[in-house]
């Protein structure tokens, strides 16, 4: 049976992915900073691997968690643990940069490294999916610069690992969700309203976590056997658009200062 | 179950798409310059999966338009896969002006004609749908051995895909492109014979050619509701070729595991089978 590790599996995209994978008949393990959820406890025992509570800001604890979960082999990794801190660049603190890069980038690196080692040691091959974002390709107002930087790093990591791990039969891809109805975007939805947010994208809808989960499932599956090193947007067409969104940009609250070089 | 039109469905990737969708329970209609007798599998498809077969030139907008209307009469359409195309090998100085023009006509106009006819019906009938176009790694970057005209045409298909995605999203119409690398089809066999499979396979981290069914698997996902939030995008099916800016000098070694066989997560039947 396939065994997939999902980091950040307690909520949002991670939780939807865990449930979709279990429904398709894979054994799933979770690493999350939260305790096991009710739906996990009530899930099908034959598809329930282990749930380890670990926070990716604690590097050693997190690595040990991945090592223990993958000790008997793993054929898939979904690295979906991520945080978003809402500071402006000028006000951003070193702590926020450290935490964001630690969880979003190093957490994905550590999970991928230990999982790929297990795939190599058990001689199984496998598939890795990172959760990048549309912010890796352009500015999305309201999400911090540290979040943009961390997701950009995952795109480069996807390219590099696809090339380096291909000889082991390991594929590496990423999804790039736009706005998804998850706890992470709750503040944007309540501040701006869903209408203003969906006006940014051609399909005029926000993704449900299940939409991202089905794309992750596709990238893990043999239907994507020749797909590696790629970034798959789940963005309702956002990235196909250059320039003004349908409906126009909202009014600028604070006019930009025009520097006087005279 | 849905009804899907496939251009260039008599052979190569188009044939593979038709067979895969028919196996999943869809009805497939073929537009190809060849006669149905050229595809021995066509007559053996179950009647409920066999739509119509039109032998036509995809450059001729009026015959494409009639074919699309007639197939709608059999069953309203849910999907379109535009895989008709020609490849011109060589380079700027070896491709004649006539070959260049014919390549653009076949690949660009021949892609646009069926898209226009199908979307016109979807919009007027208020019906959603999904289109999959065929670009190529040559639509994303330089691929040695393929002509300037082929690069131009496949880049144009990327532009068409983005433009149509933006304009018709409000009608619930999605359109995405698949960008195959070297696929084991009759079209690429001459290149394989010329250069040897090894050097072509070594272009991509996966270290092998794609099989046609690996391309149609991605097309099927793009037609299915599992991809309902993906539009205006290009998915390379190239074993990582387009993720690489610099390949190792001696090419990639053969992977220890064939990615087709390991970690076999299937789709559930419902996700796989339903179009739009």
Short mmCIF file of C-alpha atoms in Angstrom, two decimals:
data_model
loop_
_atom_site.label_atom_id
_atom_site.label_comp_id
_atom_site.label_asym_id
_atom_site.label_seq_id
_atom_site.Cartn_x
_atom_site.Cartn_y
_atom_site.Cartn_z
CA UNK A 1 0.00 0.00 0.00
CA UNK A 2 1.13 3.54 -0.60
CA UNK A 3 2.19 5.51 2.44
CA UNK A 4 1.98 9.29 2.21
CA UNK A 5 3.26 11.82 4.74
CA UNK A 6 1.31 15.08 4.89
CA UNK A 7 2.86 17.90 6.91
CA UNK A 8 0.38 20.49 8.12
CA UNK A 9 -2.34 17.86 7.78
CA UNK A 10 -4.56 19.12 10.59
CA UNK A 11 -6.25 21.93 8.69
CA UNK A 12 -6.79 23.65 5.35
CA UNK A 13 -5.22 22.15 2.23
CA UNK A 14 -3.32 19.54 4.27
CA UNK A 15 -6.47 18.21 5.93
CA UNK A 16 -8.37 18.02 2.63
CA UNK A 17 -5.42 16.15 1.13
CA UNK A 18 -5.26 13.64 4.00
CA UNK A 19 -8.95 12.88 3.59
CA UNK A 20 -8.78 12.60 -0.22
CA UNK A 21 -5.79 10.24 -0.04
CA UNK A 22 -7.44 8.03 2.58
CA UNK A 23 -10.57 7.87 0.41
CA UNK A 24 -8.42 6.67 -2.51
CA UNK A 25 -6.93 3.86 -0.42
CA UNK A 26 -3.54 5.15 0.68
CA UNK A 27 -2.12 4.98 4.18
CA UNK A 28 -1.54 8.52 5.42
CA UNK A 29 0.60 9.92 8.23
CA UNK A 30 0.47 13.47 9.53
CA UNK A 31 2.95 15.81 11.16
CA UNK A 32 1.35 18.96 12.53
CA UNK A 33 1.80 21.32 15.45
CA UNK A 34 -1.82 20.54 16.42
CA UNK A 35 -3.13 17.45 18.20
CA UNK A 36 -4.99 14.79 16.15
CA UNK A 37 -8.38 16.04 15.00
CA UNK A 38 -11.77 14.40 15.48
CA UNK A 39 -12.06 13.38 11.84
CA UNK A 40 -8.66 11.71 12.10
CA UNK A 41 -9.64 9.74 15.22
CA UNK A 42 -12.80 8.60 13.45
CA UNK A 43 -11.06 7.85 10.13
CA UNK A 44 -10.64 4.37 8.66
CA UNK A 45 -8.02 2.58 10.85
CA UNK A 46 -6.51 0.66 7.93
CA UNK A 47 -5.55 3.94 6.18
CA UNK A 48 -4.47 5.78 9.31
CA UNK A 49 -0.70 5.86 9.76
CA UNK A 50 0.83 7.85 12.57
CA UNK A 51 0.14 11.42 13.72
CA UNK A 52 3.11 13.17 15.27
CA UNK A 53 2.80 16.56 16.93
CA UNK A 54 5.80 18.70 15.95
CA UNK A 55 6.33 22.32 15.04
CA UNK A 56 8.57 23.10 12.08
CA UNK A 57 10.06 26.07 13.94
CA UNK A 58 11.85 23.48 16.09
CA UNK A 59 14.23 22.06 13.53
CA UNK A 60 15.53 19.02 15.44
CA UNK A 61 12.12 17.94 16.73
CA UNK A 62 10.62 18.31 13.27
CA UNK A 63 13.38 16.30 11.56
CA UNK A 64 13.09 13.52 14.13
CA UNK A 65 9.34 13.43 13.50
CA UNK A 66 9.82 13.00 9.75
CA UNK A 67 12.50 10.36 10.28
CA UNK A 68 10.30 8.32 12.60
CA UNK A 69 7.20 8.53 10.39
CA UNK A 70 9.14 7.49 7.26
CA UNK A 71 11.23 4.79 9.00
CA UNK A 72 9.26 1.92 7.46
CA UNK A 73 9.13 3.58 4.05
CA UNK A 74 7.12 6.30 2.40
CA UNK A 75 6.02 6.65 -1.24
CA UNK A 76 4.59 10.15 -1.15
CA UNK A 77 5.16 13.46 0.61
CA UNK A 78 2.86 16.45 0.65
CA UNK A 79 4.63 19.34 2.38
CA UNK A 80 1.75 21.66 3.16
CA UNK A 81 2.76 23.09 6.52
CA UNK A 82 2.96 26.85 6.07
CA UNK A 83 2.41 30.13 7.86
CA UNK A 84 1.64 33.64 6.67
CA UNK A 85 2.40 36.70 8.79
CA UNK A 86 0.73 39.93 7.87
CA UNK A 87 3.39 42.57 8.35
CA UNK A 88 4.32 45.24 5.86
CA UNK A 89 7.88 44.97 4.62
CA UNK A 90 8.97 48.17 6.36
CA UNK A 91 7.58 46.96 9.67
CA UNK A 92 8.66 43.33 9.32
CA UNK A 93 10.77 41.86 12.08
CA UNK A 94 13.65 39.42 11.98
CA UNK A 95 11.56 37.01 14.04
CA UNK A 96 8.80 36.98 11.44
CA UNK A 97 11.33 36.37 8.65
CA UNK A 98 12.97 33.57 10.66
CA UNK A 99 9.68 31.87 11.47
CA UNK A 100 8.26 32.14 7.94
CA UNK A 101 11.41 30.88 6.23
CA UNK A 102 11.84 28.19 8.87
CA UNK A 103 8.34 26.73 8.55
CA UNK A 104 7.64 27.31 4.85
CA UNK A 105 11.09 26.66 3.40
CA UNK A 106 13.16 24.64 5.90
CA UNK A 107 10.13 22.62 6.97
CA UNK A 108 9.61 21.59 3.34
CA UNK A 109 13.34 20.98 2.87
CA UNK A 110 13.60 18.76 5.94
CA UNK A 111 10.43 16.82 5.09
CA UNK A 112 11.64 16.30 1.49
CA UNK A 113 15.16 15.34 2.53
CA UNK A 114 14.12 12.69 5.05
CA UNK A 115 11.32 11.38 2.83
CA UNK A 116 13.61 11.11 -0.20
CA UNK A 117 16.19 9.31 1.94
CA UNK A 118 13.50 6.81 2.96
CA UNK A 119 12.43 6.37 -0.67
CA UNK A 120 16.05 5.69 -1.58
CA UNK A 121 16.76 3.39 1.37
CA UNK A 122 13.61 1.33 0.77
CA UNK A 123 14.20 1.43 -2.98
CA UNK A 124 10.63 2.41 -3.80
CA UNK A 125 10.81 5.68 -5.72
CA UNK A 126 8.03 8.09 -4.96
CA UNK A 127 6.49 11.50 -5.47
CA UNK A 128 6.86 14.76 -3.59
CA UNK A 129 4.45 17.71 -3.81
CA UNK A 130 5.25 21.12 -2.34
CA UNK A 131 2.57 23.71 -1.69
CA UNK A 132 3.80 26.91 -3.34
CA UNK A 133 1.43 29.78 -4.15
CA UNK A 134 0.56 32.29 -6.84
CA UNK A 135 2.62 34.75 -4.76
CA UNK A 136 5.72 32.98 -6.13
CA UNK A 137 4.93 34.53 -9.53
CA UNK A 138 3.72 38.00 -8.65
CA UNK A 139 2.62 40.29 -5.87
CA UNK A 140 -0.61 39.48 -4.07
CA UNK A 141 -1.60 42.43 -1.93
CA UNK A 142 -2.29 41.53 1.68
CA UNK A 143 0.22 38.69 1.95
CA UNK A 144 3.55 39.57 3.50
CA UNK A 145 6.90 39.89 1.75
CA UNK A 146 8.27 37.02 3.84
CA UNK A 147 5.43 34.83 2.57
CA UNK A 148 6.21 35.84 -1.05
CA UNK A 149 9.91 35.07 -0.57
CA UNK A 150 9.27 31.69 1.06
CA UNK A 151 6.95 30.50 -1.72
CA UNK A 152 9.39 31.67 -4.39
CA UNK A 153 12.02 29.51 -2.72
CA UNK A 154 9.76 26.45 -3.03
CA UNK A 155 9.51 26.95 -6.80
CA UNK A 156 13.30 26.91 -7.14
CA UNK A 157 13.46 23.92 -4.78
CA UNK A 158 10.98 22.05 -6.99
CA UNK A 159 13.16 22.61 -10.06
CA UNK A 160 16.35 21.60 -8.31
CA UNK A 161 15.02 18.48 -6.57
CA UNK A 162 13.20 17.26 -9.71
CA UNK A 163 16.55 17.17 -11.46
CA UNK A 164 18.57 15.75 -8.58
CA UNK A 165 16.10 13.08 -7.44
CA UNK A 166 15.00 11.88 -10.91
CA UNK A 167 17.69 9.16 -10.99
CA UNK A 168 16.05 7.68 -7.86
CA UNK A 169 12.66 7.54 -9.60
CA UNK A 170 11.34 10.34 -7.40
CA UNK A 171 9.16 13.01 -9.02
CA UNK A 172 8.97 16.48 -7.46
CA UNK A 173 6.23 18.99 -8.28
CA UNK A 174 4.38 21.84 -6.61
CA UNK A 175 0.88 23.21 -6.63
CA UNK A 176 0.40 26.98 -6.69
CA UNK A 177 -2.96 27.76 -5.12
CA UNK A 178 -4.47 31.19 -5.44
CA UNK A 179 -6.96 32.16 -2.78
CA UNK A 180 -8.28 29.11 -0.97
CA UNK A 181 -10.90 29.03 1.76
CA UNK A 182 -8.55 28.04 4.58
CA UNK A 183 -7.78 29.43 8.04
CA UNK A 184 -4.70 31.10 6.52
CA UNK A 185 -6.82 33.39 4.30
CA UNK A 186 -9.60 33.96 6.82
CA UNK A 187 -8.35 37.47 7.62
CA UNK A 188 -8.38 38.47 3.94
CA UNK A 189 -11.86 37.11 3.40
CA UNK A 190 -13.25 38.93 6.41
CA UNK A 191 -11.40 42.19 5.66
CA UNK A 192 -11.89 42.50 1.91
CA UNK A 193 -14.96 40.32 1.45
CA UNK A 194 -15.07 37.34 -0.91
CA UNK A 195 -16.55 39.42 -3.75
CA UNK A 196 -13.51 41.71 -3.91
CA UNK A 197 -11.18 38.73 -3.82
CA UNK A 198 -12.90 36.68 -6.51
CA UNK A 199 -12.95 39.79 -8.76
CA UNK A 200 -9.19 39.17 -9.12
CA UNK A 201 -9.59 35.92 -11.02
CA UNK A 202 -11.23 35.03 -14.36
CA UNK A 203 -13.32 32.16 -12.98
CA UNK A 204 -14.67 34.44 -10.20
CA UNK A 205 -14.50 31.78 -7.50
CA UNK A 206 -12.33 30.99 -4.51
CA UNK A 207 -10.92 27.50 -4.34
CA UNK A 208 -12.05 25.04 -1.72
CA UNK A 209 -9.25 23.07 -0.05
CA UNK A 210 -10.62 19.99 -1.88
CA UNK A 211 -9.77 21.62 -5.24
CA UNK A 212 -6.13 21.82 -4.23
CA UNK A 213 -6.24 18.33 -2.73
CA UNK A 214 -7.45 16.85 -6.02
CA UNK A 215 -4.56 18.51 -7.87
CA UNK A 216 -2.09 17.15 -5.29
CA UNK A 217 -3.66 13.71 -5.68
CA UNK A 218 -3.21 14.00 -9.45
CA UNK A 219 0.48 14.92 -9.09
CA UNK A 220 1.06 11.96 -6.75
CA UNK A 221 -0.73 9.56 -9.10
CA UNK A 222 0.64 7.60 -12.04
CA UNK A 223 -1.46 9.85 -14.30
CA UNK A 224 1.39 12.32 -13.76
CA UNK A 225 4.16 9.76 -14.29
CA UNK A 226 5.95 12.00 -16.84
CA UNK A 227 5.34 15.25 -14.93
CA UNK A 228 8.22 16.43 -12.74
CA UNK A 229 9.73 19.80 -11.85
CA UNK A 230 6.45 21.59 -12.61
CA UNK A 231 4.28 24.08 -10.80
CA UNK A 232 0.53 23.52 -11.21
CA UNK A 233 -1.60 26.59 -10.50
CA UNK A 234 -4.99 26.05 -8.84
CA UNK A 235 -5.83 29.68 -9.20
CA UNK A 236 -9.04 30.12 -11.22
CA UNK A 237 -6.94 31.60 -14.03
CA UNK A 238 -5.19 34.29 -11.97
CA UNK A 239 -1.73 33.60 -13.38
CA UNK A 240 -2.91 33.66 -17.01
CA UNK A 241 -3.78 37.33 -16.54
CA UNK A 242 -1.21 40.11 -16.91
CA UNK A 243 -2.43 43.52 -15.82
CA UNK A 244 -5.71 44.75 -14.54
CA UNK A 245 -8.07 42.21 -13.03
CA UNK A 246 -11.66 41.99 -14.22
CA UNK A 247 -13.51 44.70 -12.33
CA UNK A 248 -10.38 46.77 -11.91
CA UNK A 249 -8.09 47.32 -8.98
CA UNK A 250 -9.65 48.78 -5.86
CA UNK A 251 -9.02 52.42 -5.02
CA UNK A 252 -5.63 53.11 -3.55
CA UNK A 253 -6.11 54.18 0.02
CA UNK A 254 -2.78 55.90 0.46
CA UNK A 255 -1.57 57.64 -2.73
CA UNK A 256 2.01 56.70 -3.54
CA UNK A 257 4.50 59.47 -2.99
CA UNK A 258 6.20 60.61 -6.19
CA UNK A 259 9.89 61.11 -5.48
CA UNK A 260 11.20 64.50 -6.46
CA UNK A 261 14.61 64.03 -8.06
CA UNK A 262 14.84 67.58 -9.32
CA UNK B 1 -19.86 10.78 -18.90
CA UNK B 2 -19.27 13.42 -21.54
CA UNK B 3 -18.89 13.93 -25.25
CA UNK B 4 -15.44 15.08 -26.35
CA UNK B 5 -14.21 16.17 -29.79
CA UNK B 6 -10.60 15.25 -30.56
CA UNK B 7 -8.83 16.74 -33.56
CA UNK B 8 -6.01 14.67 -35.00
CA UNK B 9 -7.55 11.68 -33.27
CA UNK B 10 -6.55 9.10 -35.88
CA UNK B 11 -2.99 8.71 -34.65
CA UNK B 12 -0.36 9.69 -32.11
CA UNK B 13 -1.37 11.63 -29.01
CA UNK B 14 -4.88 12.28 -30.37
CA UNK B 15 -5.48 8.56 -30.83
CA UNK B 16 -4.25 7.89 -27.32
CA UNK B 17 -6.57 10.58 -25.90
CA UNK B 18 -9.53 9.09 -27.79
CA UNK B 19 -8.82 5.57 -26.53
CA UNK B 20 -8.30 6.69 -22.95
CA UNK B 21 -11.49 8.77 -22.83
CA UNK B 22 -13.52 6.01 -24.49
CA UNK B 23 -12.22 3.53 -21.91
CA UNK B 24 -13.32 5.93 -19.15
CA UNK B 25 -16.84 5.87 -20.61
CA UNK B 26 -16.93 9.06 -22.65
CA UNK B 27 -18.22 9.45 -26.18
CA UNK B 28 -15.46 10.57 -28.55
CA UNK B 29 -15.81 12.31 -31.91
CA UNK B 30 -12.80 12.52 -34.23
CA UNK B 31 -11.82 15.26 -36.68
CA UNK B 32 -8.86 14.12 -38.79
CA UNK B 33 -7.61 14.37 -42.34
CA UNK B 34 -7.53 10.56 -42.45
CA UNK B 35 -10.49 8.24 -43.01
CA UNK B 36 -11.76 6.13 -40.10
CA UNK B 37 -10.38 3.01 -41.85
CA UNK B 38 -6.92 4.35 -40.95
CA UNK B 39 -7.69 3.70 -37.28
CA UNK B 40 -8.42 0.01 -36.83
CA UNK B 41 -9.58 0.53 -33.22
CA UNK B 42 -12.40 2.92 -34.20
CA UNK B 43 -14.83 0.28 -35.47
CA UNK B 44 -14.31 -1.83 -32.35
CA UNK B 45 -15.25 0.93 -29.88
CA UNK B 46 -18.52 0.23 -28.06
CA UNK B 47 -21.38 2.07 -29.82
CA UNK B 48 -22.07 4.31 -26.81
CA UNK B 49 -18.46 5.59 -26.83
CA UNK B 50 -18.27 6.08 -30.60
CA UNK B 51 -19.37 9.52 -31.73
CA UNK B 52 -18.86 10.67 -35.30
CA UNK B 53 -15.76 10.68 -37.49
CA UNK B 54 -15.17 13.61 -39.85
CA UNK B 55 -12.43 13.40 -42.45
CA UNK B 56 -11.56 17.03 -43.02
CA UNK B 57 -8.84 19.63 -43.06
CA UNK B 58 -8.76 21.52 -39.74
CA UNK B 59 -7.64 24.64 -41.65
CA UNK B 60 -11.08 24.81 -43.29
CA UNK B 61 -13.22 26.69 -40.77
CA UNK B 62 -16.57 25.97 -42.43
CA UNK B 63 -16.12 22.20 -42.55
CA UNK B 64 -14.86 22.24 -38.95
CA UNK B 65 -17.90 24.30 -37.99
CA UNK B 66 -20.31 21.86 -39.68
CA UNK B 67 -18.61 18.90 -38.03
CA UNK B 68 -18.88 20.47 -34.57
CA UNK B 69 -22.59 21.27 -35.11
CA UNK B 70 -23.31 17.74 -36.34
CA UNK B 71 -21.53 16.15 -33.39
CA UNK B 72 -23.48 18.40 -30.99
CA UNK B 73 -26.62 16.95 -32.59
CA UNK B 74 -25.56 13.46 -31.46
CA UNK B 75 -24.95 14.64 -27.90
CA UNK B 76 -24.02 18.12 -26.57
CA UNK B 77 -20.27 18.54 -26.22
CA UNK B 78 -18.40 18.72 -22.89
CA UNK B 79 -14.80 18.77 -24.03
CA UNK B 80 -12.42 19.49 -26.90
CA UNK B 81 -8.85 18.30 -27.37
CA UNK B 82 -6.98 19.97 -30.24
CA UNK B 83 -4.17 17.60 -31.08
CA UNK B 84 -4.10 17.97 -34.89
CA UNK B 85 -0.76 19.39 -35.96
CA UNK B 86 2.30 18.97 -38.12
CA UNK B 87 5.96 19.11 -37.21
CA UNK B 88 8.66 20.64 -39.39
CA UNK B 89 12.20 19.67 -38.58
CA UNK B 90 15.26 21.66 -39.44
CA UNK B 91 16.08 25.28 -38.82
CA UNK B 92 15.46 28.74 -40.25
CA UNK B 93 17.65 28.19 -43.33
CA UNK B 94 16.32 24.73 -44.16
CA UNK B 95 12.62 25.41 -43.69
CA UNK B 96 11.09 26.75 -46.90
CA UNK B 97 8.69 29.73 -46.81
CA UNK B 98 5.93 27.36 -47.95
CA UNK B 99 6.64 24.91 -45.11
CA UNK B 100 6.66 27.80 -42.66
CA UNK B 101 3.25 29.11 -43.80
CA UNK B 102 1.70 25.67 -43.98
CA UNK B 103 2.95 24.86 -40.48
CA UNK B 104 1.40 28.03 -39.06
CA UNK B 105 -1.89 27.33 -40.85
CA UNK B 106 -2.09 23.72 -39.69
CA UNK B 107 -0.98 24.30 -36.11
CA UNK B 108 -2.44 27.74 -35.31
CA UNK B 109 -5.52 28.11 -37.54
CA UNK B 110 -6.18 24.39 -37.18
CA UNK B 111 -6.22 24.82 -33.39
CA UNK B 112 -8.28 28.01 -33.40
CA UNK B 113 -11.03 26.78 -35.77
CA UNK B 114 -12.44 24.00 -33.58
CA UNK B 115 -12.04 26.12 -30.42
CA UNK B 116 -14.09 28.91 -32.00
CA UNK B 117 -16.86 26.57 -33.17
CA UNK B 118 -17.14 24.69 -29.88
CA UNK B 119 -17.03 27.78 -27.65
CA UNK B 120 -19.61 29.53 -29.82
CA UNK B 121 -22.01 26.68 -29.05
CA UNK B 122 -21.12 26.55 -25.35
CA UNK B 123 -21.75 30.28 -24.99
CA UNK B 124 -25.01 30.28 -26.95
CA UNK B 125 -26.31 27.18 -25.15
CA UNK B 126 -25.13 28.39 -21.74
CA UNK B 127 -23.16 25.21 -21.20
CA UNK B 128 -19.74 24.98 -19.51
CA UNK B 129 -16.86 22.99 -21.00
CA UNK B 130 -13.15 22.29 -20.96
CA UNK B 131 -10.63 22.61 -23.82
CA UNK B 132 -7.16 21.06 -23.91
CA UNK B 133 -4.72 22.38 -26.51
CA UNK B 134 -1.42 20.78 -27.54
CA UNK B 135 1.62 22.94 -27.37
CA UNK B 136 5.10 21.45 -26.93
CA UNK B 137 8.31 22.02 -25.02
CA UNK B 138 9.15 23.93 -28.24
CA UNK B 139 6.38 26.36 -27.24
CA UNK B 140 8.25 27.08 -24.00
CA UNK B 141 11.87 27.18 -25.12
CA UNK B 142 14.39 26.11 -27.73
CA UNK B 143 14.34 22.45 -28.75
CA UNK B 144 17.16 21.42 -31.09
CA UNK B 145 16.10 19.86 -34.38
CA UNK B 146 12.68 21.52 -34.64
CA UNK B 147 12.09 24.39 -37.07
CA UNK B 148 11.52 28.08 -36.31
CA UNK B 149 7.99 27.68 -37.69
CA UNK B 150 7.21 24.87 -35.27
CA UNK B 151 8.53 26.92 -32.34
CA UNK B 152 6.44 29.90 -33.54
CA UNK B 153 3.26 27.88 -33.93
CA UNK B 154 3.53 26.12 -30.57
CA UNK B 155 4.27 29.45 -28.82
CA UNK B 156 1.15 30.86 -30.50
CA UNK B 157 -0.93 28.05 -29.02
CA UNK B 158 0.20 29.14 -25.54
CA UNK B 159 -1.03 32.67 -26.36
CA UNK B 160 -4.37 31.41 -27.66
CA UNK B 161 -4.83 29.33 -24.52
CA UNK B 162 -4.27 32.31 -22.20
CA UNK B 163 -6.42 34.69 -24.24
CA UNK B 164 -9.41 32.37 -24.51
CA UNK B 165 -9.09 31.43 -20.81
CA UNK B 166 -9.39 35.07 -19.79
CA UNK B 167 -12.24 35.93 -22.13
CA UNK B 168 -14.51 32.94 -21.58
CA UNK B 169 -13.92 32.07 -17.91
CA UNK B 170 -17.13 33.97 -17.07
CA UNK B 171 -19.04 31.37 -19.11
CA UNK B 172 -17.60 28.52 -17.05
CA UNK B 173 -15.31 27.55 -19.91
CA UNK B 174 -11.80 26.39 -19.07
CA UNK B 175 -8.87 25.97 -21.44
CA UNK B 176 -5.39 24.67 -20.69
CA UNK B 177 -2.46 23.49 -22.75
CA UNK B 178 -0.39 20.34 -22.46
CA UNK B 179 3.27 20.66 -23.45
CA UNK B 180 4.70 17.23 -24.23
CA UNK B 181 8.42 16.66 -24.62
CA UNK B 182 9.50 13.81 -26.88
CA UNK B 183 6.64 11.31 -27.05
CA UNK B 184 6.87 7.87 -28.62
CA UNK B 185 4.56 8.52 -31.59
CA UNK B 186 4.88 8.00 -35.35
CA UNK B 187 5.53 11.75 -35.65
CA UNK B 188 8.66 11.57 -33.51
CA UNK B 189 9.93 8.22 -34.82
CA UNK B 190 11.85 9.81 -37.67
CA UNK B 191 13.63 12.02 -35.17
CA UNK B 192 14.31 9.00 -32.99
CA UNK B 193 15.69 7.13 -36.01
CA UNK B 194 17.88 10.10 -36.90
CA UNK B 195 19.27 10.98 -33.46
CA UNK B 196 18.87 7.74 -31.56
CA UNK B 197 16.53 7.38 -28.59
CA UNK B 198 19.33 7.71 -26.05
CA UNK B 199 20.21 11.32 -26.83
CA UNK B 200 16.54 12.38 -26.90
CA UNK B 201 15.81 10.60 -23.61
CA UNK B 202 18.83 12.18 -21.94
CA UNK B 203 17.34 15.66 -22.44
CA UNK B 204 15.00 15.18 -19.48
CA UNK B 205 15.66 14.19 -15.86
CA UNK B 206 13.24 11.28 -16.31
CA UNK B 207 15.74 9.83 -18.78
CA UNK B 208 13.18 8.36 -21.18
CA UNK B 209 10.60 9.30 -23.80
CA UNK B 210 6.98 9.84 -22.76
CA UNK B 211 4.43 7.26 -23.84
CA UNK B 212 1.32 8.74 -25.55
CA UNK B 213 -0.90 7.54 -22.69
CA UNK B 214 1.14 9.59 -20.20
CA UNK B 215 0.14 12.70 -22.17
CA UNK B 216 -3.51 11.69 -22.45
CA UNK B 217 -3.65 11.01 -18.70
CA UNK B 218 -2.87 14.68 -18.11
CA UNK B 219 -5.37 15.77 -20.78
CA UNK B 220 -8.02 13.64 -19.06
CA UNK B 221 -7.31 15.32 -15.73
CA UNK B 222 -7.65 18.76 -17.34
CA UNK B 223 -11.03 17.75 -18.81
CA UNK B 224 -12.27 16.43 -15.47
CA UNK B 225 -13.90 18.41 -12.66
CA UNK B 226 -10.84 17.64 -10.50
CA UNK B 227 -9.15 20.56 -12.30
CA UNK B 228 -12.06 22.97 -12.09
CA UNK B 229 -9.85 25.78 -10.68
CA UNK B 230 -7.11 25.45 -13.30
CA UNK B 231 -7.45 27.53 -16.48
CA UNK B 232 -5.11 29.40 -18.83
CA UNK B 233 -2.22 27.20 -17.78
CA UNK B 234 0.40 25.10 -19.55
CA UNK B 235 1.32 21.71 -18.08
CA UNK B 236 4.56 20.29 -19.41
CA UNK B 237 4.53 16.49 -19.68
CA UNK B 238 8.20 16.23 -20.33
CA UNK B 239 9.91 14.31 -17.56
CA UNK B 240 11.23 17.55 -16.09
CA UNK B 241 12.89 18.82 -19.30
CA UNK B 242 11.45 22.33 -19.00
CA UNK B 243 12.38 22.58 -15.31
CA UNK B 244 16.04 22.33 -16.29
CA UNK B 245 18.11 25.28 -17.42
CA UNK B 246 21.32 23.29 -17.65
CA UNK B 247 21.45 19.50 -18.04
CA UNK B 248 24.44 17.45 -16.84
CA UNK B 249 27.10 17.23 -19.57
CA UNK B 250 26.57 13.52 -20.18
CA UNK B 251 22.79 13.69 -19.81
CA UNK B 252 20.80 12.07 -17.04
CA UNK B 253 21.39 8.50 -15.90
CA UNK B 254 18.49 6.10 -16.17
CA UNK B 255 16.32 6.39 -13.03
CA UNK B 256 16.33 3.51 -10.58
CA UNK B 257 12.53 3.43 -10.70
CA UNK B 258 10.12 3.87 -13.53
CA UNK B 259 7.66 6.52 -12.35
CA UNK B 260 4.84 4.74 -14.18
CA UNK B 261 4.98 1.76 -11.86
CA UNK B 262 5.73 3.02 -8.36
CA UNK B 263 3.48 4.89 -5.94
CA UNK B 264 0.34 4.11 -7.94
CA UNK B 265 -2.30 6.38 -6.48
CA UNK B 266 -5.34 6.01 -8.67
CA UNK B 267 -8.15 8.45 -9.09
CA UNK B 268 -11.44 7.34 -7.73
CA UNK B 269 -13.71 6.32 -10.56
CA UNK B 270 -16.00 9.33 -10.26
CA UNK B 271 -13.14 11.82 -10.46
CA UNK B 272 -11.63 10.14 -13.45
CA UNK B 273 -14.68 9.54 -15.53
CA UNK B 274 -16.71 12.71 -15.57
CA UNK B 275 -16.01 15.54 -17.96
CA UNK B 276 -17.00 19.14 -17.11
#
